[in-house]
Amino acid sequence: QVQLVESGGGLVQPGGSLRLSCAASGFTFSSYRMNWYRQAPEKKRELVATIHSAGMNKNYADSVKGRFTISRDNVKNMMYLQMDNLKFEDTAVYYCNVAIANNNYWGQGTQVTVSS
């Protein structure tokens, strides 16, 4: 079965950095676009970044453009989100996502808290 497991979240100060990881299994990872979403308390889940299957075409939400970098390793079946210059408003649970045959699959999420 499809499985996505996020890791790398934690507590950081404003301006700091974190690198999130998503370990994928149960599907042909290299054939699918992958996505990072996040959900802050009392807010709807929002798309943060997407990466095409080959890893060269990437898209970002305006709120994170220039600060976050999405990447993937199709040999290791891993996706990453490098987050630099973190801001208070980046505080959220971050989720790995893939859409396969019109079904969405999600990891359990990893908490990112930006606080001074």
mmCIF file of C-alpha atoms in Angstrom:
data_model
loop_
_atom_site.group_PDB
_atom_site.id
_atom_site.type_symbol
_atom_site.label_atom_id
_atom_site.label_comp_id
_atom_site.label_asym_id
_atom_site.label_seq_id
_atom_site.Cartn_x
_atom_site.Cartn_y
_atom_site.Cartn_z
ATOM 1 C CA GLN A 1 0.000 0.000 0.000
ATOM 2 C CA VAL A 2 1.006 3.607 -0.494
ATOM 3 C CA GLN A 3 2.870 4.982 2.476
ATOM 4 C CA LEU A 4 4.297 8.446 3.093
ATOM 5 C CA VAL A 5 6.289 9.263 6.209
ATOM 6 C CA GLU A 6 7.387 12.806 7.012
ATOM 7 C CA SER A 7 10.228 13.735 9.315
ATOM 8 C CA GLY A 8 12.446 16.675 10.161
ATOM 9 C CA GLY A 9 10.042 19.057 11.829
ATOM 10 C CA GLY A 10 10.800 20.851 15.038
ATOM 11 C CA LEU A 11 11.090 24.154 16.859
ATOM 12 C CA VAL A 12 13.199 26.877 15.258
ATOM 13 C CA GLN A 13 13.727 30.602 15.692
ATOM 14 C CA PRO A 14 12.670 33.133 13.059
ATOM 15 C CA GLY A 15 15.266 33.264 10.316
ATOM 16 C CA GLY A 16 16.325 29.702 10.960
ATOM 17 C CA SER A 17 16.208 26.675 8.692
ATOM 18 C CA LEU A 18 14.758 23.187 8.643
ATOM 19 C CA ARG A 19 14.877 20.363 6.142
ATOM 20 C CA LEU A 20 11.815 18.137 5.921
ATOM 21 C CA SER A 21 11.942 14.641 4.457
ATOM 22 C CA CYS A 22 9.254 12.399 3.011
ATOM 23 C CA ALA A 23 9.945 8.681 2.623
ATOM 24 C CA ALA A 24 7.672 7.090 0.023
ATOM 25 C CA SER A 25 6.817 3.457 -0.618
ATOM 26 C CA GLY A 26 4.126 1.311 -2.202
ATOM 27 C CA PHE A 27 4.108 2.969 -5.621
ATOM 28 C CA THR A 28 6.443 3.825 -8.471
ATOM 29 C CA PHE A 29 7.782 6.995 -6.928
ATOM 30 C CA SER A 30 9.649 8.215 -10.005
ATOM 31 C CA SER A 31 6.435 8.272 -12.079
ATOM 32 C CA TYR A 32 4.479 10.763 -9.977
ATOM 33 C CA ARG A 33 4.404 14.414 -9.112
ATOM 34 C CA MET A 34 4.830 14.965 -5.396
ATOM 35 C CA ASN A 35 3.521 17.776 -3.226
ATOM 36 C CA TRP A 36 4.098 19.434 0.115
ATOM 37 C CA TYR A 37 1.069 20.868 1.914
ATOM 38 C CA ARG A 38 0.772 22.576 5.261
ATOM 39 C CA GLN A 39 -2.034 23.316 7.678
ATOM 40 C CA ALA A 40 -1.889 25.903 10.420
ATOM 41 C CA PRO A 41 -4.335 25.896 13.348
ATOM 42 C CA GLU A 42 -7.809 27.094 12.333
ATOM 43 C CA LYS A 43 -6.758 27.367 8.686
ATOM 44 C CA LYS A 44 -7.377 25.229 5.639
ATOM 45 C CA ARG A 45 -4.682 23.009 4.249
ATOM 46 C CA GLU A 46 -2.689 24.832 1.588
ATOM 47 C CA LEU A 47 -0.372 23.698 -1.163
ATOM 48 C CA VAL A 48 3.205 24.773 -0.481
ATOM 49 C CA ALA A 49 5.228 23.254 -3.304
ATOM 50 C CA THR A 50 5.069 20.692 -6.090
ATOM 51 C CA ILE A 51 7.763 18.807 -7.949
ATOM 52 C CA HIS A 52 7.342 16.937 -11.212
ATOM 53 C CA SER A 53 8.401 13.330 -11.546
ATOM 54 C CA ALA A 54 11.823 14.022 -13.058
ATOM 55 C CA GLY A 55 12.557 16.633 -10.422
ATOM 56 C CA MET A 56 13.439 19.582 -12.632
ATOM 57 C CA ASN A 57 10.066 21.338 -12.821
ATOM 58 C CA LYS A 58 9.016 22.899 -9.515
ATOM 59 C CA ASN A 59 6.309 25.276 -8.324
ATOM 60 C CA TYR A 60 5.875 27.199 -5.090
ATOM 61 C CA ALA A 61 3.222 29.142 -3.280
ATOM 62 C CA ASP A 62 3.907 32.868 -3.371
ATOM 63 C CA SER A 63 4.248 32.916 0.405
ATOM 64 C CA VAL A 64 7.309 30.646 0.348
ATOM 65 C CA LYS A 65 8.884 31.484 -3.004
ATOM 66 C CA GLY A 66 12.550 32.314 -2.631
ATOM 67 C CA ARG A 67 12.739 30.760 0.834
ATOM 68 C CA PHE A 68 11.754 27.106 0.320
ATOM 69 C CA THR A 69 13.271 24.578 -2.067
ATOM 70 C CA ILE A 70 11.592 21.308 -3.006
ATOM 71 C CA SER A 71 13.676 18.398 -4.282
ATOM 72 C CA ARG A 72 13.521 14.650 -4.724
ATOM 73 C CA ASP A 73 15.754 11.614 -5.008
ATOM 74 C CA ASN A 74 14.143 9.042 -7.287
ATOM 75 C CA VAL A 75 16.752 6.431 -6.406
ATOM 76 C CA LYS A 76 16.008 6.601 -2.685
ATOM 77 C CA ASN A 77 12.270 7.353 -3.080
ATOM 78 C CA MET A 78 12.653 10.491 -1.003
ATOM 79 C CA MET A 79 11.289 14.005 -1.270
ATOM 80 C CA TYR A 80 12.622 16.997 0.636
ATOM 81 C CA LEU A 81 11.644 20.517 1.539
ATOM 82 C CA GLN A 82 14.489 22.829 2.471
ATOM 83 C CA MET A 83 13.039 25.745 4.430
ATOM 84 C CA ASP A 84 15.217 28.810 4.924
ATOM 85 C CA ASN A 85 14.535 32.186 6.515
ATOM 86 C CA LEU A 86 11.582 30.766 8.405
ATOM 87 C CA LYS A 87 8.880 33.131 9.603
ATOM 88 C CA PHE A 88 6.220 32.925 12.312
ATOM 89 C CA GLU A 89 3.556 32.371 9.666
ATOM 90 C CA ASP A 90 5.312 29.197 8.498
ATOM 91 C CA THR A 91 4.195 27.464 11.698
ATOM 92 C CA ALA A 92 2.043 24.517 10.642
ATOM 93 C CA VAL A 93 1.861 20.778 10.257
ATOM 94 C CA TYR A 94 3.549 19.871 6.986
ATOM 95 C CA TYR A 95 2.237 16.965 4.926
ATOM 96 C CA CYS A 96 3.662 14.928 2.085
ATOM 97 C CA ASN A 97 1.125 14.176 -0.653
ATOM 98 C CA VAL A 98 0.762 12.217 -3.878
ATOM 99 C CA ALA A 99 -2.245 11.822 -6.180
ATOM 100 C CA ILE A 100 -2.579 8.399 -7.786
ATOM 101 C CA ALA A 101 -5.581 7.372 -9.918
ATOM 102 C CA ASN A 102 -7.639 10.266 -8.538
ATOM 103 C CA ASN A 103 -6.880 9.260 -4.955
ATOM 104 C CA ASN A 104 -4.913 11.466 -2.593
ATOM 105 C CA TYR A 105 -2.465 9.915 -0.167
ATOM 106 C CA TRP A 106 -1.093 11.702 2.873
ATOM 107 C CA GLY A 107 1.535 11.189 5.489
ATOM 108 C CA GLN A 108 0.852 11.747 9.163
ATOM 109 C CA GLY A 109 2.500 15.155 9.064
ATOM 110 C CA THR A 110 5.401 16.758 10.873
ATOM 111 C CA GLN A 111 5.069 19.819 13.093
ATOM 112 C CA VAL A 112 7.070 22.940 12.296
ATOM 113 C CA THR A 113 6.989 25.662 14.927
ATOM 114 C CA VAL A 114 8.722 28.995 14.378
ATOM 115 C CA SER A 115 9.027 30.910 17.622
ATOM 116 C CA SER A 116 11.412 33.284 19.349
#
